[in-house]
Short mmCIF file of C-alpha atoms in Angstrom, two decimals:
data_model
loop_
_atom_site.label_atom_id
_atom_site.label_comp_id
_atom_site.label_asym_id
_atom_site.label_seq_id
_atom_site.Cartn_x
_atom_site.Cartn_y
_atom_site.Cartn_z
CA UNK B 3 104.54 128.38 104.91
CA UNK B 4 107.71 126.59 106.21
CA UNK B 5 108.49 123.06 107.15
CA UNK B 6 107.91 124.07 110.82
CA UNK B 7 103.88 124.82 109.96
CA UNK B 8 103.48 120.94 109.57
CA UNK B 9 102.96 118.35 112.13
CA UNK B 10 105.54 115.66 112.18
CA UNK B 11 104.71 112.60 110.45
CA UNK B 12 106.52 109.51 111.07
CA UNK B 13 106.74 107.51 108.07
CA UNK B 14 106.18 103.76 108.08
CA UNK B 15 109.16 101.49 107.47
CA UNK B 16 111.62 104.22 107.26
CA UNK B 17 114.48 102.15 108.38
CA UNK B 18 114.19 100.10 105.20
CA UNK B 19 114.74 103.19 102.95
CA UNK B 20 118.17 103.67 103.21
CA UNK B 21 119.27 100.86 100.83
CA UNK B 22 116.34 101.35 98.32
CA UNK B 23 118.93 102.36 95.81
CA UNK B 24 119.48 98.65 94.88
CA UNK B 25 117.53 96.01 96.68
CA UNK B 26 114.49 96.56 94.36
CA UNK B 27 116.92 94.76 91.54
CA UNK B 28 117.37 91.01 92.29
CA UNK B 29 120.79 91.09 90.38
CA UNK B 30 122.06 93.33 93.19
CA UNK B 31 120.25 90.97 96.08
CA UNK B 32 122.34 88.30 94.56
CA UNK B 33 125.53 90.37 94.71
CA UNK B 34 124.79 91.35 98.41
CA UNK B 35 124.46 87.55 99.14
CA UNK B 36 127.60 86.88 97.32
CA UNK B 37 129.61 89.39 99.00
CA UNK B 38 128.47 88.69 102.36
CA UNK B 39 130.08 85.43 102.03
CA UNK B 40 133.03 87.02 100.77
CA UNK B 41 132.92 89.27 103.88
CA UNK B 42 133.39 85.78 106.04
CA UNK B 43 137.07 85.44 104.35
CA UNK B 44 137.95 88.95 103.90
CA UNK B 45 135.98 92.06 105.06
CA UNK B 46 138.03 94.69 103.46
CA UNK B 47 137.77 92.81 100.04
CA UNK B 48 133.96 92.76 100.54
CA UNK B 49 133.51 96.03 101.39
CA UNK B 50 135.33 97.56 98.48
CA UNK B 51 133.57 95.34 95.97
CA UNK B 52 130.32 96.36 97.89
CA UNK B 53 130.99 99.99 97.35
CA UNK B 54 131.57 99.21 93.83
CA UNK B 55 128.34 97.49 93.16
CA UNK B 56 126.42 100.38 95.05
CA UNK B 57 126.95 102.53 92.00
CA UNK B 58 125.75 99.99 89.58
CA UNK B 59 122.91 101.68 87.67
CA UNK B 60 119.72 99.91 88.23
CA UNK B 61 117.46 98.26 85.15
CA UNK B 62 116.38 100.99 82.78
CA UNK B 63 112.48 101.62 82.63
CA UNK B 64 110.07 101.22 79.96
CA UNK B 65 108.47 104.52 78.85
CA UNK B 66 105.05 104.55 78.59
CA UNK B 67 103.22 105.52 75.45
CA UNK B 68 102.50 109.10 76.65
CA UNK B 69 106.32 109.63 77.73
CA UNK B 70 107.39 108.49 74.29
CA UNK B 71 104.92 111.04 72.81
CA UNK B 72 106.14 113.72 74.94
CA UNK B 73 109.76 113.00 74.09
CA UNK B 74 108.99 113.09 70.39
CA UNK B 75 107.43 116.43 70.59
CA UNK B 76 110.61 117.85 72.22
CA UNK B 77 113.84 119.01 70.53
CA UNK B 78 116.39 116.26 70.96
CA UNK B 79 120.09 117.21 71.79
CA UNK B 80 123.20 115.54 73.29
CA UNK B 81 125.91 117.11 75.68
CA UNK B 82 129.24 115.66 76.30
CA UNK B 83 130.42 114.87 79.91
CA UNK B 84 133.38 113.10 81.67
CA UNK B 85 130.84 110.02 81.93
CA UNK B 86 129.90 110.01 78.29
CA UNK B 87 127.34 111.64 76.21
CA UNK B 88 124.09 112.65 77.73
CA UNK B 89 120.59 112.58 75.85
CA UNK B 90 118.34 115.65 76.59
CA UNK B 91 115.29 117.30 75.15
CA UNK B 92 113.69 120.84 75.48
CA UNK B 93 110.53 121.92 74.56
CA UNK B 94 109.19 125.63 74.06
CA UNK B 95 110.96 128.58 74.35
CA UNK B 96 111.87 131.20 77.33
CA UNK B 97 113.66 130.66 80.49
CA UNK B 98 115.08 127.05 81.03
CA UNK B 99 113.56 124.92 83.73
CA UNK B 100 115.89 121.87 84.18
CA UNK B 101 113.93 118.44 84.93
CA UNK B 102 116.22 115.98 86.78
CA UNK B 103 114.64 112.56 87.28
CA UNK B 104 116.14 110.29 90.33
CA UNK B 105 117.91 107.11 90.57
CA UNK B 106 116.70 104.38 88.22
CA UNK B 107 114.43 107.06 86.35
CA UNK B 108 114.60 109.00 83.05
CA UNK B 109 113.80 112.32 81.70
CA UNK B 110 110.30 111.26 80.61
CA UNK B 111 109.12 110.48 84.21
CA UNK B 112 108.69 114.22 84.66
CA UNK B 113 106.94 114.81 81.32
CA UNK B 114 103.55 115.68 83.17
CA UNK B 115 105.38 119.07 84.04
CA UNK B 116 106.16 119.87 80.40
CA UNK B 117 103.17 121.38 78.83
CA UNK B 118 102.19 123.24 81.87
CA UNK B 119 105.80 124.76 82.17
CA UNK B 120 105.81 125.62 78.21
CA UNK B 121 102.22 127.24 78.78
CA UNK B 122 103.71 129.30 81.57
CA UNK B 123 106.33 130.73 79.24
CA UNK B 124 109.10 128.34 80.20
CA UNK B 125 111.54 126.24 78.38
CA UNK B 126 111.68 122.70 80.09
CA UNK B 127 114.52 120.73 79.66
CA UNK B 128 114.64 117.08 80.80
CA UNK B 129 117.60 114.73 80.90
CA UNK B 130 118.48 111.01 80.86
CA UNK B 131 121.67 111.05 83.55
CA UNK B 132 124.49 109.10 82.91
CA UNK B 133 123.60 105.39 82.81
CA UNK B 134 120.03 105.92 83.06
CA UNK B 135 117.54 106.09 79.69
CA UNK B 136 118.98 106.61 76.55
CA UNK B 137 122.48 107.81 77.98
CA UNK B 138 124.87 105.19 77.82
CA UNK B 139 126.88 103.54 80.98
CA UNK B 140 126.50 101.06 83.46
CA UNK B 141 127.68 102.83 86.48
CA UNK B 142 127.16 106.17 87.99
CA UNK B 143 126.80 108.44 91.18
CA UNK B 144 125.19 111.41 92.29
CA UNK B 145 127.95 113.55 91.53
CA UNK B 146 128.21 112.37 87.73
CA UNK B 147 124.33 113.28 87.79
CA UNK B 148 125.08 116.52 89.14
CA UNK B 149 127.82 117.25 86.40
CA UNK B 150 125.63 116.24 83.75
CA UNK B 151 122.83 118.47 84.96
CA UNK B 152 125.57 121.49 84.83
CA UNK B 153 126.83 120.29 81.46
CA UNK B 154 123.19 120.57 80.00
CA UNK B 155 122.71 123.94 81.74
CA UNK B 156 125.64 125.15 79.82
CA UNK B 157 124.36 124.03 76.64
CA UNK B 158 120.64 125.71 77.24
CA UNK B 159 121.63 128.71 79.45
CA UNK B 160 121.38 129.59 83.09
CA UNK B 161 118.02 127.98 84.39
CA UNK B 162 115.28 129.68 85.91
CA UNK B 163 114.50 126.66 88.09
CA UNK B 164 115.43 123.09 88.49
CA UNK B 165 112.99 120.41 89.73
CA UNK B 166 114.24 117.09 90.96
CA UNK B 167 113.13 113.85 92.12
CA UNK B 168 114.33 111.46 94.65
CA UNK B 169 118.13 111.25 94.58
CA UNK B 170 118.14 113.60 91.60
CA UNK B 171 117.60 116.27 94.48
CA UNK B 172 121.20 115.70 96.01
CA UNK B 173 122.56 116.10 92.44
CA UNK B 174 120.58 119.19 91.58
CA UNK B 175 121.44 120.76 95.15
CA UNK B 176 125.04 119.82 94.89
CA UNK B 177 125.17 121.47 91.15
CA UNK B 178 123.50 124.58 92.88
CA UNK B 179 126.17 124.46 95.71
CA UNK B 180 129.05 123.89 92.96
CA UNK B 181 128.25 127.20 91.37
CA UNK B 182 124.98 126.53 88.94
CA UNK B 183 123.01 129.55 89.15
CA UNK B 184 119.52 128.95 89.70
CA UNK B 185 116.52 131.07 90.97
CA UNK B 186 113.93 128.48 92.02
CA UNK B 187 114.30 124.77 93.30
CA UNK B 188 111.85 122.49 93.54
CA UNK B 189 112.64 119.12 95.13
CA UNK B 190 110.09 115.92 95.04
CA UNK B 191 110.30 113.21 97.54
CA UNK B 192 114.08 114.34 98.09
CA UNK B 193 116.79 112.28 99.65
CA UNK B 194 118.44 114.14 102.57
CA UNK B 195 121.75 112.17 102.22
CA UNK B 196 122.80 109.41 99.91
CA UNK B 197 125.83 108.73 101.86
CA UNK B 198 123.78 107.38 104.40
CA UNK B 199 122.43 104.80 102.30
CA UNK B 200 125.93 103.88 101.27
CA UNK B 201 127.05 103.41 104.57
CA UNK B 202 123.89 100.96 105.68
CA UNK B 203 124.46 99.09 102.40
CA UNK B 204 128.38 98.53 103.37
CA UNK B 205 127.11 97.59 107.00
CA UNK B 206 124.95 95.20 105.89
CA UNK B 207 128.19 93.32 104.38
CA UNK B 208 130.56 93.70 107.28
CA UNK B 209 130.81 95.46 110.61
CA UNK B 210 134.56 95.69 110.53
CA UNK B 211 135.55 99.55 111.10
CA UNK B 212 138.77 99.20 109.06
CA UNK B 213 137.29 97.59 105.91
CA UNK B 214 134.28 100.28 106.10
CA UNK B 215 136.87 103.14 106.33
CA UNK B 216 138.64 101.63 103.37
CA UNK B 217 135.74 101.42 101.29
CA UNK B 218 134.26 104.99 101.94
CA UNK B 219 137.89 106.00 101.29
CA UNK B 220 137.82 104.42 97.57
CA UNK B 221 134.18 105.76 97.20
CA UNK B 222 135.61 109.44 97.63
CA UNK B 223 138.39 108.81 95.03
CA UNK B 224 135.55 107.48 92.75
CA UNK B 225 133.52 110.42 93.30
CA UNK B 226 136.29 113.18 92.86
CA UNK B 227 134.85 114.66 96.29
CA UNK B 228 134.23 113.78 99.82
CA UNK B 229 130.97 111.77 100.14
CA UNK B 230 129.93 114.46 102.84
CA UNK B 231 129.43 116.84 99.82
CA UNK B 232 126.27 114.91 98.43
CA UNK B 233 124.22 115.50 101.66
CA UNK B 234 121.11 117.46 100.70
CA UNK B 235 120.77 118.98 104.34
CA UNK B 236 124.39 120.05 104.61
CA UNK B 237 124.06 121.99 100.91
CA UNK B 238 120.64 123.13 101.83
CA UNK B 239 122.23 125.53 104.63
CA UNK B 240 124.24 127.17 101.98
CA UNK B 241 121.60 127.89 99.46
CA UNK B 242 119.98 131.41 98.84
CA UNK B 243 117.20 130.46 96.13
CA UNK B 244 113.71 129.98 97.36
CA UNK B 245 112.93 126.27 97.51
CA UNK B 246 109.28 124.11 97.46
CA UNK B 247 109.81 120.69 98.79
CA UNK B 248 106.77 118.12 97.84
CA UNK B 249 106.82 114.87 99.73
CA UNK B 250 104.14 112.25 100.36
CA UNK B 251 103.56 111.21 103.88
CA UNK B 252 103.18 107.50 102.72
CA UNK B 253 106.35 107.48 100.67
CA UNK B 254 107.80 104.01 101.05
CA UNK B 255 111.25 104.73 99.41
CA UNK B 256 112.11 107.91 100.82
CA UNK B 257 110.60 108.94 104.20
CA UNK B 258 109.08 112.23 104.80
CA UNK B 259 111.60 113.09 107.66
CA UNK B 260 114.06 113.50 104.50
CA UNK B 261 111.89 116.34 103.10
CA UNK B 262 111.54 117.86 106.68
CA UNK B 263 115.21 117.71 107.61
CA UNK B 264 116.03 119.66 104.00
CA UNK B 265 113.52 122.26 104.81
CA UNK B 266 114.45 123.03 108.11
CA UNK B 267 118.15 123.75 106.76
CA UNK B 268 117.34 125.44 103.77
CA UNK B 269 116.49 129.13 104.84
CA UNK B 270 112.96 130.03 104.00
CA UNK B 271 112.17 126.65 102.51
CA UNK B 272 108.44 125.75 102.13
CA UNK B 273 107.32 122.01 102.23
CA UNK B 274 103.91 120.61 100.94
CA UNK B 275 102.89 117.32 102.16
CA UNK B 276 100.61 115.12 99.88
CA UNK B 277 98.67 112.02 101.13
CA UNK B 278 98.44 108.70 99.39
CA UNK B 279 100.47 109.49 96.18
CA UNK B 280 103.68 107.54 96.96
CA UNK B 281 107.20 107.82 95.68
CA UNK B 282 106.53 108.20 91.82
CA UNK B 283 102.74 108.84 91.35
CA UNK B 284 103.29 112.50 92.90
CA UNK B 285 105.26 113.39 89.61
CA UNK B 286 102.01 113.26 87.75
CA UNK B 287 99.40 114.33 90.24
CA UNK B 288 97.58 117.44 88.90
CA UNK B 289 97.27 119.45 92.39
CA UNK B 290 101.29 118.67 92.62
CA UNK B 291 101.93 119.90 88.97
CA UNK B 292 100.07 123.10 89.46
CA UNK B 293 101.88 123.74 92.68
CA UNK B 294 105.20 123.58 90.83
CA UNK B 295 104.54 125.49 88.09
CA UNK B 296 103.02 128.35 90.11
CA UNK B 297 106.12 128.19 92.13
CA UNK B 298 108.36 128.54 89.35
CA UNK B 299 106.17 131.24 87.68
CA UNK B 300 105.52 133.28 90.70
CA UNK B 301 107.26 132.03 93.81
CA UNK B 302 103.72 131.34 95.14
CA UNK B 303 102.92 128.16 97.26
CA UNK B 304 99.29 127.22 97.96
CA UNK B 305 98.16 126.77 100.99
CA UNK B 306 98.57 123.26 102.63
CA UNK B 307 94.50 122.92 102.68
CA UNK B 308 94.31 123.90 99.35
CA UNK B 309 96.62 120.98 97.86
CA UNK B 310 94.72 118.51 100.50
CA UNK B 311 91.32 119.61 99.15
CA UNK B 312 92.76 119.20 95.77
CA UNK B 313 93.86 115.81 96.31
CA UNK B 314 90.60 114.96 98.24
CA UNK B 315 87.91 116.53 95.86
CA UNK B 316 89.32 114.80 92.70
CA UNK B 317 88.37 111.22 93.79
CA UNK B 318 86.01 111.91 96.71
CA UNK B 319 88.62 109.91 98.71
CA UNK B 320 92.19 109.71 99.63
CA UNK B 321 94.00 108.08 96.75
CA UNK B 322 95.97 104.74 97.44
CA UNK B 323 99.70 104.60 97.34
CA UNK B 324 101.37 104.33 93.78
#
């Protein structure tokens, strides 16, 4: 099933998504307000400071009791990266399946996949990206997340698959485009182009073209690559590994259109749409977990109607957005 098998669903409030990397954080909202005042005096300085602030990691989230238990059952290890040490955990044995969280997340967020992947004969490996979870740091970016993923892969061996959520998707695809060998790719609620988020953030501070160009040039230097290299859509066109995309029609943080654009660009990619699981609860939905594990194990993707039926039959109604 390809992305073209699905009717286009226009998500509500999609224009609000492009800056969701930060405005949920009250501290960053205060920073944005201060930078807008700076922009009245020096648009160039405001844009440069805004670009710096964009890469401030959000507050770290508390783990649930189930997430703590899952981590305690894993084999903890660390890998060194240019951004500092990265904490990671592995369970079971077999071919590695890397689990990559999104911005503001942590490795334990994907813990619902651990037991089913172990039962299927894989070794799931989760990591806390730089400046996330237990990994130290206060600033990070998608390029650092991609390098951390590659460093973990170098430690555990070539991955059979990588499962990435939200802003972890551009990181995982960038790692694959940069040479990380992977046989399967699963993207859940994936972001299509984080650079567009950055540009929207900067335009909210100033509209002066010169200031915006200077800020983007500074970002390229900090990333160590051109910002365009982070585009999941652009990198998708170069991929040869089979891909499964799962996205909720009512996702309020990343619009469904992002996944549809990635699926159109990725040769042979398949897109499954859920309804009512939102941006995070989708990670722990049993039907979604089953579809992901089946894809990793057999390259089989259930028909869309089967996924919808599983979601419907479990509660007897569509669940509300998480």
